[in-house]
């Protein structure tokens, strides 16, 4: 049994240090990327308060061939849209720009894809391997302005830890 739980009332930076350590411990010896994404999605949900969705989109071939797109990966939350083209919505913008998207109000983001009507703010961090995007980590919150620069920095550290493990 794994019992990774955050201590009560941690400040956000400490919470992210504990999340990183738990993700490192769970994924270090496991070569299966799907298993690692599934466990990290569960850790994100466990450690970070006020979320309604936490998980991964992977870069994968389009159904009909052509350009790669984002395809739904392991997550916790309500069923979500399965395929997102690069450049579309918050996730597709993060993938295309290879840059973190910290969105205080998703309704003000052009092209935002509403998978869950409850989502109000969002943080999407690309996972880069050798400079190429292989996945994004997507966090949604029902609270406006839920995510901070500390969250962005914490999830970016997690993304680089996972680059060779998913
Ligand atoms: N809102 C995202 C789509 C994914 S769901 O939030 C899980 C977007 O605009 O890319």
mmCIF file of C-alpha atoms in Angstrom, residues 38-157:
data_model
loop_
_atom_site.group_PDB
_atom_site.id
_atom_site.type_symbol
_atom_site.label_atom_id
_atom_site.label_comp_id
_atom_site.label_asym_id
_atom_site.label_seq_id
_atom_site.Cartn_x
_atom_site.Cartn_y
_atom_site.Cartn_z
ATOM 1 C CA UNK A 38 -1.762 7.364 -13.556
ATOM 2 C CA UNK A 39 -0.004 7.513 -10.197
ATOM 3 C CA UNK A 40 1.093 11.120 -10.679
ATOM 4 C CA UNK A 41 -2.487 12.133 -11.597
ATOM 5 C CA UNK A 42 -3.616 10.547 -8.333
ATOM 6 C CA UNK A 43 -0.871 12.399 -6.413
ATOM 7 C CA UNK A 44 -1.828 15.743 -7.975
ATOM 8 C CA UNK A 45 -5.404 15.149 -6.863
ATOM 9 C CA UNK A 46 -4.293 14.095 -3.384
ATOM 10 C CA UNK A 47 -1.840 16.928 -2.755
ATOM 11 C CA UNK A 48 -3.330 19.992 -4.425
ATOM 12 C CA UNK A 49 -6.525 21.448 -2.944
ATOM 13 C CA UNK A 50 -9.490 22.886 -4.880
ATOM 14 C CA UNK A 51 -9.149 20.956 -8.153
ATOM 15 C CA UNK A 52 -11.873 19.472 -10.343
ATOM 16 C CA UNK A 53 -9.534 17.835 -12.893
ATOM 17 C CA UNK A 54 -5.884 16.743 -12.826
ATOM 18 C CA UNK A 55 -4.063 14.723 -15.428
ATOM 19 C CA UNK A 56 -2.197 14.312 -18.686
ATOM 20 C CA UNK A 57 -2.645 14.783 -22.401
ATOM 21 C CA UNK A 58 -0.016 12.974 -24.515
ATOM 22 C CA UNK A 59 1.305 13.953 -27.916
ATOM 23 C CA UNK A 60 0.193 11.190 -30.294
ATOM 24 C CA UNK A 61 -0.686 10.665 -33.974
ATOM 25 C CA UNK A 62 -4.036 11.979 -35.201
ATOM 26 C CA UNK A 63 -6.643 9.298 -35.994
ATOM 27 C CA UNK A 64 -6.553 10.137 -39.686
ATOM 28 C CA UNK A 65 -2.813 10.671 -39.953
ATOM 29 C CA UNK A 66 -1.294 14.108 -40.394
ATOM 30 C CA UNK A 67 -0.030 16.300 -37.611
ATOM 31 C CA UNK A 68 0.301 14.958 -34.079
ATOM 32 C CA UNK A 69 -2.246 16.171 -31.553
ATOM 33 C CA UNK A 70 -2.910 15.939 -27.829
ATOM 34 C CA UNK A 71 -4.676 12.739 -26.768
ATOM 35 C CA UNK A 72 -6.251 12.201 -23.363
ATOM 36 C CA UNK A 73 -4.061 10.345 -20.879
ATOM 37 C CA UNK A 74 -4.456 9.244 -17.262
ATOM 38 C CA UNK A 75 -6.427 11.706 -15.129
ATOM 39 C CA UNK A 76 -8.686 12.197 -12.124
ATOM 40 C CA UNK A 77 -11.954 14.076 -12.688
ATOM 41 C CA UNK A 78 -14.932 13.989 -15.033
ATOM 42 C CA UNK A 79 -14.631 12.429 -18.504
ATOM 43 C CA UNK A 80 -12.857 14.898 -20.794
ATOM 44 C CA UNK A 81 -12.451 15.704 -24.468
ATOM 45 C CA UNK A 82 -10.202 13.090 -26.021
ATOM 46 C CA UNK A 83 -8.304 14.893 -28.798
ATOM 47 C CA UNK A 84 -7.055 18.495 -28.854
ATOM 48 C CA UNK A 85 -5.154 19.944 -31.841
ATOM 49 C CA UNK A 86 -1.953 21.880 -31.177
ATOM 50 C CA UNK A 87 -2.810 25.566 -30.843
ATOM 51 C CA UNK A 88 -6.383 24.976 -29.629
ATOM 52 C CA UNK A 89 -7.541 25.798 -26.109
ATOM 53 C CA UNK A 90 -5.284 26.112 -23.096
ATOM 54 C CA UNK A 91 -3.706 22.675 -23.498
ATOM 55 C CA UNK A 92 -3.095 23.085 -27.229
ATOM 56 C CA UNK A 93 -1.597 26.530 -26.655
ATOM 57 C CA UNK A 94 0.801 25.117 -24.036
ATOM 58 C CA UNK A 95 1.794 22.321 -26.434
ATOM 59 C CA UNK A 96 2.310 24.619 -29.422
ATOM 60 C CA UNK A 97 4.197 27.334 -27.523
ATOM 61 C CA UNK A 98 6.036 24.857 -25.252
ATOM 62 C CA UNK A 99 5.261 27.341 -22.469
ATOM 63 C CA UNK A 100 3.295 27.094 -19.234
ATOM 64 C CA UNK A 101 -0.209 28.572 -19.407
ATOM 65 C CA UNK A 102 -1.406 30.043 -16.105
ATOM 66 C CA UNK A 103 -5.004 31.092 -16.728
ATOM 67 C CA UNK A 104 -6.858 32.973 -13.968
ATOM 68 C CA UNK A 105 -10.186 32.992 -15.841
ATOM 69 C CA UNK A 106 -10.718 30.302 -18.444
ATOM 70 C CA UNK A 107 -13.784 32.075 -19.835
ATOM 71 C CA UNK A 108 -11.535 34.938 -20.926
ATOM 72 C CA UNK A 109 -9.089 32.583 -22.711
ATOM 73 C CA UNK A 110 -9.719 32.522 -26.476
ATOM 74 C CA UNK A 111 -10.653 29.012 -27.589
ATOM 75 C CA UNK A 112 -10.799 27.530 -24.111
ATOM 76 C CA UNK A 113 -12.322 24.029 -24.277
ATOM 77 C CA UNK A 114 -14.900 23.537 -21.532
ATOM 78 C CA UNK A 115 -14.627 19.856 -20.632
ATOM 79 C CA UNK A 116 -16.229 20.490 -17.268
ATOM 80 C CA UNK A 117 -18.504 23.507 -16.869
ATOM 81 C CA UNK A 118 -17.259 23.812 -13.275
ATOM 82 C CA UNK A 119 -13.741 24.809 -14.382
ATOM 83 C CA UNK A 120 -12.908 28.461 -13.685
ATOM 84 C CA UNK A 121 -9.092 28.564 -13.766
ATOM 85 C CA UNK A 122 -6.425 26.326 -15.259
ATOM 86 C CA UNK A 123 -2.695 25.574 -15.219
ATOM 87 C CA UNK A 124 -1.129 23.669 -18.123
ATOM 88 C CA UNK A 125 2.578 22.769 -18.178
ATOM 89 C CA UNK A 126 4.292 21.113 -21.156
ATOM 90 C CA UNK A 127 6.504 18.075 -20.578
ATOM 91 C CA UNK A 128 9.571 18.464 -22.799
ATOM 92 C CA UNK A 129 12.003 15.720 -23.801
ATOM 93 C CA UNK A 130 15.028 16.837 -25.814
ATOM 94 C CA UNK A 131 13.231 20.128 -26.486
ATOM 95 C CA UNK A 132 10.109 18.472 -27.917
ATOM 96 C CA UNK A 133 6.696 18.368 -26.240
ATOM 97 C CA UNK A 134 5.701 14.803 -25.355
ATOM 98 C CA UNK A 135 2.739 15.606 -23.074
ATOM 99 C CA UNK A 136 1.118 18.319 -20.998
ATOM 100 C CA UNK A 137 0.066 18.283 -17.358
ATOM 101 C CA UNK A 138 -3.359 19.905 -16.989
ATOM 102 C CA UNK A 139 -4.884 21.133 -13.719
ATOM 103 C CA UNK A 140 -8.381 22.654 -13.542
ATOM 104 C CA UNK A 141 -10.015 24.397 -10.599
ATOM 105 C CA UNK A 142 -13.576 25.496 -9.891
ATOM 106 C CA UNK A 143 -12.126 28.634 -8.206
ATOM 107 C CA UNK A 144 -11.064 31.652 -10.279
ATOM 108 C CA UNK A 145 -7.346 32.524 -9.940
ATOM 109 C CA UNK A 146 -6.682 29.263 -8.075
ATOM 110 C CA UNK A 147 -3.141 28.807 -9.450
ATOM 111 C CA UNK A 148 -0.066 30.851 -8.536
ATOM 112 C CA UNK A 149 3.481 31.232 -9.832
ATOM 113 C CA UNK A 150 4.499 28.815 -7.038
ATOM 114 C CA UNK A 151 2.129 26.222 -8.522
ATOM 115 C CA UNK A 152 3.543 26.849 -12.004
ATOM 116 C CA UNK A 153 7.123 26.426 -10.727
ATOM 117 C CA UNK A 154 6.186 23.271 -8.809
ATOM 118 C CA UNK A 155 4.450 21.632 -11.772
ATOM 119 C CA UNK A 156 7.318 22.637 -14.100
ATOM 120 C CA UNK A 157 9.751 20.836 -11.774
#
